[in-house]
CSV table of C-alpha atoms in Angstrom, one decimal:
chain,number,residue,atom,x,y,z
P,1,UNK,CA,-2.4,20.3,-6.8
P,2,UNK,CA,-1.9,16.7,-7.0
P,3,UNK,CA,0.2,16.3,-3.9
P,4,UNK,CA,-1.4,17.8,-1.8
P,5,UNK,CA,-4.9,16.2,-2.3
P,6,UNK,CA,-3.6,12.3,-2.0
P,7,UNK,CA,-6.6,10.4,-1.5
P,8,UNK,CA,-5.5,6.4,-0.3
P,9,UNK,CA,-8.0,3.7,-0.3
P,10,UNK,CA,-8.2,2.2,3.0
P,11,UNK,CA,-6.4,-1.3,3.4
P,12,UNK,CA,-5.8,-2.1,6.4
P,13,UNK,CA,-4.8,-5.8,6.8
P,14,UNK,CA,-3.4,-5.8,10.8
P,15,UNK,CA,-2.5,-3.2,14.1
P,16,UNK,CA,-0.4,-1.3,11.7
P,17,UNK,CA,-4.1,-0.3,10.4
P,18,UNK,CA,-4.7,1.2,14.2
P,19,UNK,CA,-1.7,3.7,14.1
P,20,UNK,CA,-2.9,4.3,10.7
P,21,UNK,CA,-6.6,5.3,12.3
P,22,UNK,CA,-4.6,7.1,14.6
P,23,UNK,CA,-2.6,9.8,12.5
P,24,UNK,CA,-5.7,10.4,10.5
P,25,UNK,CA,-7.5,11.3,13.7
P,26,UNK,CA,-8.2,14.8,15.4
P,27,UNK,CA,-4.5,14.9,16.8
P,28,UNK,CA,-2.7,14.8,13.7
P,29,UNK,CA,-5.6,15.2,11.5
P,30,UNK,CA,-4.6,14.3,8.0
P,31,UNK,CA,-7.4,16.1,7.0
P,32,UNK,CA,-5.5,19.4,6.9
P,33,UNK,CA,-3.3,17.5,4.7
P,34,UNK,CA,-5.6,16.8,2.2
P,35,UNK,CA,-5.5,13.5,2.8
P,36,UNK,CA,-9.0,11.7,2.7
P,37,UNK,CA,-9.1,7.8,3.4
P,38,UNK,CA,-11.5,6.4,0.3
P,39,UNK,CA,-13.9,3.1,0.8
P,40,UNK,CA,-13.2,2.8,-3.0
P,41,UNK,CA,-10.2,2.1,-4.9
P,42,UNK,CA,-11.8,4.1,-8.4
P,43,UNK,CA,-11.7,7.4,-6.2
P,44,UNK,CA,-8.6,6.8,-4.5
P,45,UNK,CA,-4.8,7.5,-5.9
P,46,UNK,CA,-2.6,5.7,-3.8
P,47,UNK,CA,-2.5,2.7,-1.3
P,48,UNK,CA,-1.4,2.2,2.0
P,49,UNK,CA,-0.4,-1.5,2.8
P,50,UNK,CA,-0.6,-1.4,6.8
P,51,UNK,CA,0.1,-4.8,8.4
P,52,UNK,CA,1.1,-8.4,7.1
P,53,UNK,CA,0.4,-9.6,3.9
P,54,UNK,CA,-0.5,-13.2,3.9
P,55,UNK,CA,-0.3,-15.2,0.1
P,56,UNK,CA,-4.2,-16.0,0.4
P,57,UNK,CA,-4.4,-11.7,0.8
P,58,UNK,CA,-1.8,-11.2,-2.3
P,59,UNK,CA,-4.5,-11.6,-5.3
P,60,UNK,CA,-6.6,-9.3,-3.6
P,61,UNK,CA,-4.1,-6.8,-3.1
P,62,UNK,CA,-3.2,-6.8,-6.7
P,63,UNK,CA,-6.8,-6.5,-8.1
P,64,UNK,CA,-7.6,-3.6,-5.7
P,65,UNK,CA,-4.5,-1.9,-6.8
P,66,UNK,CA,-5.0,-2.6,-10.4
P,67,UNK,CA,-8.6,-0.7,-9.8
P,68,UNK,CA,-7.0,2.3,-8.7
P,69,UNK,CA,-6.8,4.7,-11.8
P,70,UNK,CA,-3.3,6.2,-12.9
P,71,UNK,CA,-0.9,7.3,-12.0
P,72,UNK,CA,-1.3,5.7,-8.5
P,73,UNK,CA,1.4,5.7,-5.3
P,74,UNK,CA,1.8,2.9,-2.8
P,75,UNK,CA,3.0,3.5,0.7
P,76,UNK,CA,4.4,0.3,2.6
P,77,UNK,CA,3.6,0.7,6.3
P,78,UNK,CA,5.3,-1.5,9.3
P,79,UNK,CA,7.6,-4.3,9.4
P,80,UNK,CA,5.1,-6.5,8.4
P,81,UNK,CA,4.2,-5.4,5.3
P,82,UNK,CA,7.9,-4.1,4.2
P,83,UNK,CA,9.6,-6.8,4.4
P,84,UNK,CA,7.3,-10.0,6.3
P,85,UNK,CA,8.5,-8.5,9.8
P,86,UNK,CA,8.2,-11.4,12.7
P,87,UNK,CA,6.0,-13.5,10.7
P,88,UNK,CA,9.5,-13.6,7.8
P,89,UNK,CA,9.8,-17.2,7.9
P,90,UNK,CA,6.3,-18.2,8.1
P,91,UNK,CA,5.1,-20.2,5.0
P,92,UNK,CA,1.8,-18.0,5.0
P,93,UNK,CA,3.3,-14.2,4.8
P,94,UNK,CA,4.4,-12.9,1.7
P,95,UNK,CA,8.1,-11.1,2.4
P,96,UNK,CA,7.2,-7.9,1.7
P,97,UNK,CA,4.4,-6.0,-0.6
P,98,UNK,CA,7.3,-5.2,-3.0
P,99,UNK,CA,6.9,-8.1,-4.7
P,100,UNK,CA,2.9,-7.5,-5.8
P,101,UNK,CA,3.0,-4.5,-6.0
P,102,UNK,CA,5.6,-1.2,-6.7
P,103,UNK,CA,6.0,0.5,-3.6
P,104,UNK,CA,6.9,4.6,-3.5
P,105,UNK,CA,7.7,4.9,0.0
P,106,UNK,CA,8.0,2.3,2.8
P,107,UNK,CA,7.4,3.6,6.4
P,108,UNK,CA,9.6,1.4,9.2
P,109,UNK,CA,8.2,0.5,12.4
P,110,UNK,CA,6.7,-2.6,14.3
P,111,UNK,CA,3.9,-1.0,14.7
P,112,UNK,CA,5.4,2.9,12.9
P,113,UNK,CA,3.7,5.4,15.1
P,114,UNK,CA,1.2,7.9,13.7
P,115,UNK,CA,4.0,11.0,13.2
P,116,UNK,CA,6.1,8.1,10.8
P,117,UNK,CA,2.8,7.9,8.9
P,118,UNK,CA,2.6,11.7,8.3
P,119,UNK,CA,6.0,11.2,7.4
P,120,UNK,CA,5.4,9.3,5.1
P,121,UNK,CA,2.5,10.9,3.3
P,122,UNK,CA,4.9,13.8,3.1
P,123,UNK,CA,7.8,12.0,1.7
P,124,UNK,CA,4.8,10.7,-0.8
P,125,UNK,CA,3.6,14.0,-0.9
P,126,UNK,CA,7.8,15.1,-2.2
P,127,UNK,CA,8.0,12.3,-4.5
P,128,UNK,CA,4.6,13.4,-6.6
P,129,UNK,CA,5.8,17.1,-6.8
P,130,UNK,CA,9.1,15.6,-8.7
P,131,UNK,CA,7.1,13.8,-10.8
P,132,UNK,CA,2.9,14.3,-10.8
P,133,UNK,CA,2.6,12.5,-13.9
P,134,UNK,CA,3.9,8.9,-13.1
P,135,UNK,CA,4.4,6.7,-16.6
P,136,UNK,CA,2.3,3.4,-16.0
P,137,UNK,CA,5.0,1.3,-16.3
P,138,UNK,CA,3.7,-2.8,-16.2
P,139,UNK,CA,6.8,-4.6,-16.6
P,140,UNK,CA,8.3,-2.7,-12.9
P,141,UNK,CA,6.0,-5.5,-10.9
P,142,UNK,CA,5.1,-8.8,-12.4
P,143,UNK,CA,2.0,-10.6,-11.4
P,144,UNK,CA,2.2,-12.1,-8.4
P,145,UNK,CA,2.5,-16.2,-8.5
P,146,UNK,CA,1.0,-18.0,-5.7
P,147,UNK,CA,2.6,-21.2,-4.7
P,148,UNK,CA,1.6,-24.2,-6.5
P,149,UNK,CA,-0.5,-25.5,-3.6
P,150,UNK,CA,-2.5,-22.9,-3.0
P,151,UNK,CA,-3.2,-22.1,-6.7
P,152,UNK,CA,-6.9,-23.6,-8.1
P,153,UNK,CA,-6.8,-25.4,-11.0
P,154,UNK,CA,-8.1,-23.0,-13.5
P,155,UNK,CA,-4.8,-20.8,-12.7
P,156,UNK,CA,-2.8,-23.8,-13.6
């Protein structure tokens, strides 16, 4: 039952989060799917990291997936947010959401069209059926470290 009720919280951080809007719309309608976008991160079980992820976005990102209750599933969606996309050299974009947080499955794509994103969910969807019960495992993702620079002084 727990596949096929995977409820993400919405985090949408760029136009990846359009084709995201898109495949949960009336003409793919993840609805049927069981699949219910969630304002909160308390009543959601997974994550979907649509667009690019910036270092001043990174903390966030980790404190809204640490609110998500266990066992919880992250889906990496686009170019962007797989590996830093177009934006890979930029001093600003983090090179993928890999390295703050453990990723199940990682949709391709610049943007990924709505039918890879219900691809996705259903490779998510495959993965949980192996294995509902996910051990919480903290050492697979460190905390992330921002760069010296950009951290406050109470971090130091």
């Amino acid at each position: 039952a727990r596949s096929n009720s995977v409820w993400p919280v919405t985090f949408g951080l760029a136009c990846c989060a359009v084709e995201m809007m898109h495949a949960s719309a009336p003409r793919y309608d993840m609805d049927r799917l069981g699949t219910f976008f969630r304002p909160s991160p308390r009543q959601s079980d997974a994550m979907i990291v649509a667009g690019t992820l910036t270092n001043k976005m990174a903390p966030a990102l980790r404190r809204v997936y640490d609110q998500i209750p266990d066992p919880k599933w992250v889906i990496s969606m686009g170019s962007c947010a797989n590996g830093g996309g177009y934006y890979h050299f930029s001093y600003a974009v983090v090179r993928g959401c890999d390295q703050v947080v453990p990723v199940d499955v990682y949709i391709p794509g610049c943007p990924p069209t709505a039918e890879a994103v219900v691809y996705g969910l259903f490779m998510l969807q495959k993965k949980i059926k192996r294995n509902p019960f996910k051990p919480f495992d903290p050492e697979s993702t460190p905390h992330y470290q921002l760069p010296e620079e950009l951290r406050t002084r109470e971090q130091l």
